[in-house]
PDB file of C-alpha atoms and ligand atoms in Angstrom:
ATOM      1  CA  MET A   1       4.239 -31.918  -0.391  1.00 56.00           C
ATOM      2  CA  GLU A   2       5.431 -28.123   0.221  1.00 70.00           C
ATOM      3  CA  LYS A   3       7.461 -26.752  -2.481  1.00 74.00           C
ATOM      4  CA  LYS A   4      10.981 -25.465  -1.775  1.00 91.00           C
ATOM      5  CA  ILE A   5      10.345 -22.309  -3.633  1.00 92.00           C
ATOM      6  CA  PHE A   6      13.819 -20.802  -3.507  1.00 92.00           C
ATOM      7  CA  ASN A   7      15.451 -23.938  -4.697  1.00 92.00           C
ATOM      8  CA  PRO A   8      16.116 -22.982  -8.280  1.00 91.00           C
ATOM      9  CA  GLN A   9      15.817 -26.631  -9.341  1.00 90.00           C
ATOM     10  CA  VAL A  10      12.210 -26.728  -7.992  1.00 88.00           C
ATOM     11  CA  GLN A  11      11.502 -23.574  -9.855  1.00 90.00           C
ATOM     12  CA  GLU A  12      12.539 -25.143 -13.158  1.00 91.00           C
ATOM     13  CA  ASN A  13       9.071 -27.185 -13.243  1.00 91.00           C
ATOM     14  CA  ASP A  14       6.839 -24.970 -11.154  1.00 93.00           C
ATOM     15  CA  ILE A  15       5.470 -21.671 -12.467  1.00 95.00           C
ATOM     16  CA  PRO A  16       3.801 -20.665  -8.971  1.00 94.00           C
ATOM     17  CA  SER A  17       7.365 -20.919  -7.506  1.00 94.00           C
ATOM     18  CA  LYS A  18       8.875 -18.961 -10.276  1.00 95.00           C
ATOM     19  CA  ILE A  19       6.267 -16.136  -9.707  1.00 96.00           C
ATOM     20  CA  VAL A  20       6.921 -16.125  -6.017  1.00 96.00           C
ATOM     21  CA  ALA A  21      10.644 -15.834  -6.558  1.00 96.00           C
ATOM     22  CA  GLY A  22      10.034 -13.154  -9.091  1.00 96.00           C
ATOM     23  CA  LEU A  23       7.933 -11.073  -6.558  1.00 96.00           C
ATOM     24  CA  GLU A  24      10.725 -11.577  -4.132  1.00 97.00           C
ATOM     25  CA  ARG A  25      13.254  -9.923  -6.747  1.00 97.00           C
ATOM     26  CA  ILE A  26      10.695  -7.119  -7.354  1.00 96.00           C
ATOM     27  CA  SER A  27      10.407  -6.403  -3.417  1.00 96.00           C
ATOM     28  CA  GLU A  28      14.133  -5.854  -3.595  1.00 97.00           C
ATOM     29  CA  VAL A  29      13.598  -3.248  -6.311  1.00 97.00           C
ATOM     30  CA  PHE A  30      11.422  -1.206  -3.947  1.00 96.00           C
ATOM     31  CA  LYS A  31      14.082  -1.377  -1.105  1.00 96.00           C
ATOM     32  CA  VAL A  32      16.775  -0.166  -3.643  1.00 97.00           C
ATOM     33  CA  LEU A  33      14.802   2.714  -4.998  1.00 97.00           C
ATOM     34  CA  LEU A  34      13.644   3.749  -1.592  1.00 97.00           C
ATOM     35  CA  TRP A  35      16.949   3.797  -0.177  1.00 97.00           C
ATOM     36  CA  GLU A  36      18.474   5.805  -3.012  1.00 96.00           C
ATOM     37  CA  LYS A  37      15.788   8.531  -2.127  1.00 96.00           C
ATOM     38  CA  ALA A  38      16.512   8.027   1.486  1.00 96.00           C
ATOM     39  CA  LYS A  39      20.203   8.914   0.947  1.00 96.00           C
ATOM     40  CA  ILE A  40      19.225  12.044  -0.831  1.00 96.00           C
ATOM     41  CA  VAL A  41      16.847  13.572   1.600  1.00 97.00           C
ATOM     42  CA  GLY A  42      18.599  12.177   4.857  1.00 97.00           C
ATOM     43  CA  LEU A  43      15.629  10.214   5.961  1.00 98.00           C
ATOM     44  CA  SER A  44      15.116   6.434   6.535  1.00 97.00           C
ATOM     45  CA  PRO A  45      12.780   4.573   3.994  1.00 97.00           C
ATOM     46  CA  ILE A  46      10.051   4.184   6.647  1.00 97.00           C
ATOM     47  CA  GLN A  47      10.177   7.955   7.218  1.00 98.00           C
ATOM     48  CA  ILE A  48       9.647   8.527   3.596  1.00 98.00           C
ATOM     49  CA  GLN A  49       6.866   6.055   3.447  1.00 98.00           C
ATOM     50  CA  ILE A  50       5.086   7.616   6.330  1.00 98.00           C
ATOM     51  CA  LEU A  51       5.195  11.129   4.754  1.00 98.00           C
ATOM     52  CA  ILE A  52       3.948   9.974   1.369  1.00 98.00           C
ATOM     53  CA  PHE A  53       1.139   7.951   2.946  1.00 98.00           C
ATOM     54  CA  ILE A  54       0.040  10.846   5.106  1.00 98.00           C
ATOM     55  CA  ALA A  55       0.060  13.092   2.013  1.00 98.00           C
ATOM     56  CA  TYR A  56      -2.651  11.103   0.271  1.00 97.00           C
ATOM     57  CA  HIS A  57      -4.870   9.320   3.071  1.00 97.00           C
ATOM     58  CA  LYS A  58      -7.683  10.572   5.405  1.00 93.00           C
ATOM     59  CA  GLN A  59      -6.872  11.720   8.913  1.00 92.00           C
ATOM     60  CA  GLU A  60      -8.381   8.572  10.514  1.00 91.00           C
ATOM     61  CA  PHE A  61      -5.381   6.579   8.900  1.00 95.00           C
ATOM     62  CA  CYS A  62      -2.726   9.058   9.887  1.00 96.00           C
ATOM     63  CA  ASN A  63      -1.894   7.885  13.467  1.00 95.00           C
ATOM     64  CA  VAL A  64       0.712   5.555  14.934  1.00 96.00           C
ATOM     65  CA  SER A  65      -1.546   2.469  15.343  1.00 95.00           C
ATOM     66  CA  HIS A  66      -2.698   2.594  11.796  1.00 96.00           C
ATOM     67  CA  LEU A  67       0.628   3.333  10.289  1.00 97.00           C
ATOM     68  CA  ALA A  68       2.231   0.346  12.219  1.00 97.00           C
ATOM     69  CA  LYS A  69      -0.436  -1.965  10.693  1.00 96.00           C
ATOM     70  CA  GLU A  70      -0.047  -0.399   7.034  1.00 96.00           C
ATOM     71  CA  PHE A  71       3.639  -0.870   6.989  1.00 96.00           C
ATOM     72  CA  ASN A  72       3.954  -4.125   9.078  1.00 95.00           C
ATOM     73  CA  VAL A  73       6.108  -2.630  11.747  1.00 97.00           C
ATOM     74  CA  THR A  74       5.821  -2.181  15.347  1.00 97.00           C
ATOM     75  CA  LYS A  75       4.334   0.917  16.977  1.00 97.00           C
ATOM     76  CA  PRO A  76       7.586   1.874  18.624  1.00 97.00           C
ATOM     77  CA  THR A  77       9.256   1.832  15.152  1.00 97.00           C
ATOM     78  CA  VAL A  78       6.480   4.141  13.905  1.00 97.00           C
ATOM     79  CA  SER A  79       6.655   6.293  17.068  1.00 96.00           C
ATOM     80  CA  ASP A  80      10.442   6.690  16.640  1.00 97.00           C
ATOM     81  CA  ALA A  81      10.131   7.621  12.980  1.00 98.00           C
ATOM     82  CA  VAL A  82       7.331  10.334  13.819  1.00 97.00           C
ATOM     83  CA  ARG A  83       9.524  11.626  16.583  1.00 97.00           C
ATOM     84  CA  ILE A  84      12.315  12.243  14.098  1.00 98.00           C
ATOM     85  CA  LEU A  85       9.991  13.835  11.436  1.00 98.00           C
ATOM     86  CA  ASN A  86       8.531  15.952  14.139  1.00 97.00           C
ATOM     87  CA  LYS A  87      12.074  17.109  15.089  1.00 98.00           C
ATOM     88  CA  LYS A  88      12.774  17.867  11.635  1.00 98.00           C
ATOM     89  CA  GLU A  89       9.594  19.873  11.454  1.00 97.00           C
ATOM     90  CA  MET A  90       8.326  17.752   8.407  1.00 98.00           C
ATOM     91  CA  ILE A  91       5.049  16.810  10.352  1.00 98.00           C
ATOM     92  CA  ARG A  92       2.767  18.401  12.995  1.00 96.00           C
ATOM     93  CA  LYS A  93       0.888  16.253  15.638  1.00 93.00           C
ATOM     94  CA  ASP A  94      -2.733  17.168  15.854  1.00 90.00           C
ATOM     95  CA  PHE A  95      -4.343  16.539  19.290  1.00 88.00           C
ATOM     96  CA  SER A  96      -7.812  17.958  18.373  1.00 80.00           C
ATOM     97  CA  SER A  97      -9.613  14.592  18.681  1.00 73.00           C
ATOM     98  CA  SER A  98     -11.803  13.726  21.452  1.00 71.00           C
ATOM     99  CA  ASP A  99      -9.073  11.361  22.912  1.00 71.00           C
ATOM    100  CA  SER A 100      -6.392  13.814  24.098  1.00 68.00           C
ATOM    101  CA  ARG A 101      -3.650  11.023  24.475  1.00 73.00           C
ATOM    102  CA  ARG A 102      -4.133  10.044  20.735  1.00 82.00           C
ATOM    103  CA  TYR A 103      -2.725  12.441  17.858  1.00 90.00           C
ATOM    104  CA  SER A 104      -2.994  12.334  14.050  1.00 94.00           C
ATOM    105  CA  ILE A 105      -0.245  13.355  11.964  1.00 97.00           C
ATOM    106  CA  ARG A 106      -0.362  16.196   9.288  1.00 97.00           C
ATOM    107  CA  LEU A 107       2.336  17.316   6.961  1.00 98.00           C
ATOM    108  CA  SER A 108       4.111  20.606   7.359  1.00 98.00           C
ATOM    109  CA  ASP A 109       5.108  22.729   4.475  1.00 98.00           C
ATOM    110  CA  LEU A 110       8.514  21.149   4.703  1.00 98.00           C
ATOM    111  CA  GLY A 111       6.951  17.705   4.781  1.00 98.00           C
ATOM    112  CA  LYS A 112       5.026  18.500   1.654  1.00 98.00           C
ATOM    113  CA  LYS A 113       8.255  19.548   0.031  1.00 98.00           C
ATOM    114  CA  ILE A 114       9.957  16.392   0.910  1.00 98.00           C
ATOM    115  CA  VAL A 115       6.965  14.400  -0.434  1.00 98.00           C
ATOM    116  CA  SER A 116       7.398  16.182  -3.660  1.00 98.00           C
ATOM    117  CA  GLU A 117      11.001  15.242  -3.860  1.00 97.00           C
ATOM    118  CA  THR A 118      10.521  11.575  -3.086  1.00 98.00           C
ATOM    119  CA  GLU A 119       7.136  10.459  -4.133  1.00 98.00           C
ATOM    120  CA  ASP A 120       8.440   9.302  -7.705  1.00 98.00           C
ATOM    121  CA  PHE A 121      10.768   6.808  -6.121  1.00 97.00           C
ATOM    122  CA  ALA A 122       8.960   3.880  -7.752  1.00 97.00           C
ATOM    123  CA  ASP A 123       8.859   5.568 -11.238  1.00 97.00           C
ATOM    124  CA  PRO A 124      11.544   3.378 -12.820  1.00 97.00           C
ATOM    125  CA  LEU A 125       9.348   0.353 -11.962  1.00 96.00           C
ATOM    126  CA  ARG A 126       6.345   1.905 -13.344  1.00 97.00           C
ATOM    127  CA  ASN A 127       8.268   2.949 -16.559  1.00 96.00           C
ATOM    128  CA  GLN A 128       8.943  -0.645 -17.264  1.00 95.00           C
ATOM    129  CA  ILE A 129       5.381  -1.947 -16.472  1.00 95.00           C
ATOM    130  CA  LYS A 130       3.744   0.726 -18.761  1.00 94.00           C
ATOM    131  CA  ASN A 131       5.485  -0.867 -21.815  1.00 94.00           C
ATOM    132  CA  VAL A 132       3.483  -4.138 -21.181  1.00 96.00           C
ATOM    133  CA  LYS A 133       0.447  -4.525 -23.634  1.00 97.00           C
ATOM    134  CA  GLN A 134      -2.842  -3.312 -22.378  1.00 95.00           C
ATOM    135  CA  ALA A 135      -4.528  -6.702 -22.317  1.00 96.00           C
ATOM    136  CA  ASP A 136      -1.574  -8.214 -20.383  1.00 97.00           C
ATOM    137  CA  LEU A 137      -1.447  -5.333 -17.950  1.00 97.00           C
ATOM    138  CA  GLU A 138      -5.301  -5.880 -17.336  1.00 96.00           C
ATOM    139  CA  SER A 139      -4.715  -9.570 -16.661  1.00 97.00           C
ATOM    140  CA  LEU A 140      -1.593  -8.799 -14.382  1.00 96.00           C
ATOM    141  CA  TYR A 141      -3.726  -6.338 -12.490  1.00 97.00           C
ATOM    142  CA  ALA A 142      -6.745  -8.778 -12.110  1.00 96.00           C
ATOM    143  CA  THR A 143      -4.284 -11.366 -10.567  1.00 97.00           C
ATOM    144  CA  LEU A 144      -2.503  -8.835  -8.317  1.00 96.00           C
ATOM    145  CA  SER A 145      -5.761  -7.177  -6.950  1.00 97.00           C
ATOM    146  CA  THR A 146      -7.278 -10.605  -6.184  1.00 96.00           C
ATOM    147  CA  LEU A 147      -3.937 -11.922  -4.612  1.00 96.00           C
ATOM    148  CA  ILE A 148      -3.892  -8.952  -2.309  1.00 96.00           C
ATOM    149  CA  TYR A 149      -7.398  -9.421  -1.138  1.00 96.00           C
ATOM    150  CA  GLN A 150      -6.988 -13.094  -0.597  1.00 96.00           C
ATOM    151  CA  LEU A 151      -3.693 -12.608   1.349  1.00 96.00           C
ATOM    152  CA  ASN A 152      -5.672 -10.234   3.422  1.00 95.00           C
ATOM    153  CA  GLN A 153      -8.433 -12.798   4.136  1.00 95.00           C
ATOM    154  CA  ASN A 154      -5.900 -15.366   4.911  1.00 95.00           C
ATOM    155  CA  GLY A 155      -4.551 -13.045   7.594  1.00 94.00           C
ATOM    156  CA  ILE A 156      -1.150 -12.526   5.993  1.00 94.00           C
ATOM    157  CA  LEU A 157      -1.348  -9.052   4.724  1.00 94.00           C
ATOM    158  CA  THR A 158      -2.814  -6.907   7.429  1.00 93.00           C
ATOM    159  CA  VAL A 159      -4.250  -3.846   5.532  1.00 94.00           C
ATOM    160  CA  GLN A 160      -5.908  -3.798   2.096  1.00 93.00           C
ATOM    161  CA  ARG A 161      -8.419  -1.277   0.599  1.00 95.00           C
ATOM    162  CA  THR A 162      -9.440  -3.052  -2.656  1.00 96.00           C
ATOM    163  CA  CYS A 163     -12.933  -3.109  -3.933  1.00 97.00           C
ATOM    164  CA  TYR A 164     -13.357  -6.748  -3.077  1.00 96.00           C
ATOM    165  CA  GLY A 165     -13.310  -6.012   0.759  1.00 96.00           C
ATOM    166  CA  CYS A 166     -15.502  -2.911   0.426  1.00 97.00           C
ATOM    167  CA  LYS A 167     -18.999  -2.662   1.860  1.00 97.00           C
ATOM    168  CA  PHE A 168     -20.032  -1.103  -1.292  1.00 98.00           C
ATOM    169  CA  PHE A 169     -18.863  -3.838  -3.631  1.00 98.00           C
ATOM    170  CA  ASP A 170     -21.326  -6.248  -5.104  1.00 97.00           C
ATOM    171  CA  LYS A 171     -21.272  -9.120  -7.575  1.00 93.00           C
ATOM    172  CA  VAL A 172     -24.182  -9.443  -9.976  1.00 89.00           C
ATOM    173  CA  GLY A 173     -23.729 -12.622 -11.960  1.00 91.00           C
ATOM    174  CA  ASN A 174     -20.242 -12.263 -13.311  1.00 91.00           C
ATOM    175  CA  LYS A 175     -20.219  -8.411 -13.040  1.00 96.00           C
ATOM    176  CA  SER A 176     -18.699  -6.370 -10.389  1.00 97.00           C
ATOM    177  CA  TYR A 177     -20.551  -3.166  -9.154  1.00 97.00           C
ATOM    178  CA  CYS A 178     -19.949  -0.290  -6.982  1.00 98.00           C
ATOM    179  CA  ASN A 179     -22.993   0.855  -4.936  1.00 97.00           C
ATOM    180  CA  LEU A 180     -21.401   4.083  -3.894  1.00 97.00           C
ATOM    181  CA  LEU A 181     -20.334   5.014  -7.425  1.00 97.00           C
ATOM    182  CA  GLU A 182     -23.309   3.424  -8.903  1.00 97.00           C
ATOM    183  CA  LYS A 183     -21.397   1.886 -11.733  1.00 96.00           C
ATOM    184  CA  GLU A 184     -20.124  -1.478 -12.995  1.00 97.00           C
ATOM    185  CA  LEU A 185     -16.564  -2.015 -12.263  1.00 97.00           C
ATOM    186  CA  PHE A 186     -14.410  -3.478 -15.050  1.00 96.00           C
ATOM    187  CA  THR A 187     -11.000  -4.930 -14.240  1.00 95.00           C
ATOM    188  CA  ALA A 188      -9.260  -1.530 -14.791  1.00 95.00           C
ATOM    189  CA  ASP A 189     -11.887   0.002 -12.644  1.00 97.00           C
ATOM    190  CA  ILE A 190     -11.125  -2.069  -9.495  1.00 97.00           C
ATOM    191  CA  ARG A 191      -9.373   0.251  -7.032  1.00 97.00           C
ATOM    192  CA  LEU A 192      -6.381  -1.048  -4.847  1.00 96.00           C
ATOM    193  CA  ASP A 193      -6.296   1.877  -2.397  1.00 96.00           C
ATOM    194  CA  CYS A 194      -9.834   3.620  -2.759  1.00 96.00           C
ATOM    195  CA  LEU A 195     -10.323   6.838  -0.772  1.00 94.00           C
ATOM    196  CA  GLU A 196     -14.018   5.928  -0.252  1.00 95.00           C
ATOM    197  CA  PHE A 197     -13.330   2.296   0.907  1.00 96.00           C
ATOM    198  CA  GLU A 198     -15.303   1.251   3.857  1.00 95.00           C
ATOM    199  CA  GLU A 199     -14.603  -2.253   5.123  1.00 93.00           C
ATOM    200  CA  LYS A 200     -17.286  -4.836   4.595  1.00 93.00           C
ATOM    201  CA  THR A 201     -18.299  -6.170   8.003  1.00 85.00           C
ATOM    202  CA  THR A 202     -17.767  -9.769   7.107  1.00 64.00           C
ATOM    203  CA  ALA A 203     -14.294  -9.085   5.930  1.00 45.00           C
ATOM    204  CA  LYS A 204     -11.181  -9.662   7.948  1.00 45.00           C
ATOM    205  CA  ASN A 205      -8.762  -6.689   8.096  1.00 43.00           C
TER     206      ASN A 205
HETATM  207  S1  SF4 B 301     -16.191   2.623  -2.763  1.00 97.64           S
HETATM  208 FE1  SF4 B 301     -14.379   2.284  -3.741  1.00 97.64          FE
HETATM  209  S2  SF4 B 301     -13.408   0.354  -2.929  1.00 97.64           S
HETATM  210 FE2  SF4 B 301     -15.678   0.521  -2.548  1.00 97.64          FE
HETATM  211  S3  SF4 B 301     -16.512  -0.675  -4.189  1.00 97.64           S
HETATM  212 FE3  SF4 B 301     -16.642   1.539  -4.510  1.00 97.64          FE
HETATM  213  S4  SF4 B 301     -14.656   1.894  -5.801  1.00 97.64           S
HETATM  214 FE4  SF4 B 301     -14.545   0.002  -4.752  1.00 97.64          FE
END
């Protein structure tokens, strides 16, 4: 029988339900922190997320289609956000690809400045997490990274770039290995958003 996760009485005797309810609380933290920054710089949360994403990801991901998948919003929502960012001169549209209808998005100098003012929005959460013991951190990270990959494989999370879904990832016995970096990957080495990630052909994304 399905558990009624958000019924506190169900949670009392069910740790998975407690964890899911806890993750829901933490998702609220992201909303609160992002809104605080949004008010300061006069942008919406999704506009800030787009700017920060563009700052650190390769051009092939910096387009409306990918951003919609990355942030699980519609393409019109991203197009609207991009239009306003463009009007505020925080981004530039780059039409230099072979398909003249498509453009990728680059940051302007003003956009870079806004990124530097907003990208620390999640620091309060990190400051709490960093006080956890190293062994517990690694265990939490192992659970989180696996969960993210599994949710992607189940079709719930659209985008993931963990080692587990990467074509360079290999399992040799119990050991994880990156064929690109040519090294064994311990728990702390598993990447969550690897710049060299290339999707495994059998993986669903
Ligand atoms: S290339 Fe990156 S994502 Fe792929 S296995 Fe190596 S470290 Fe992991």
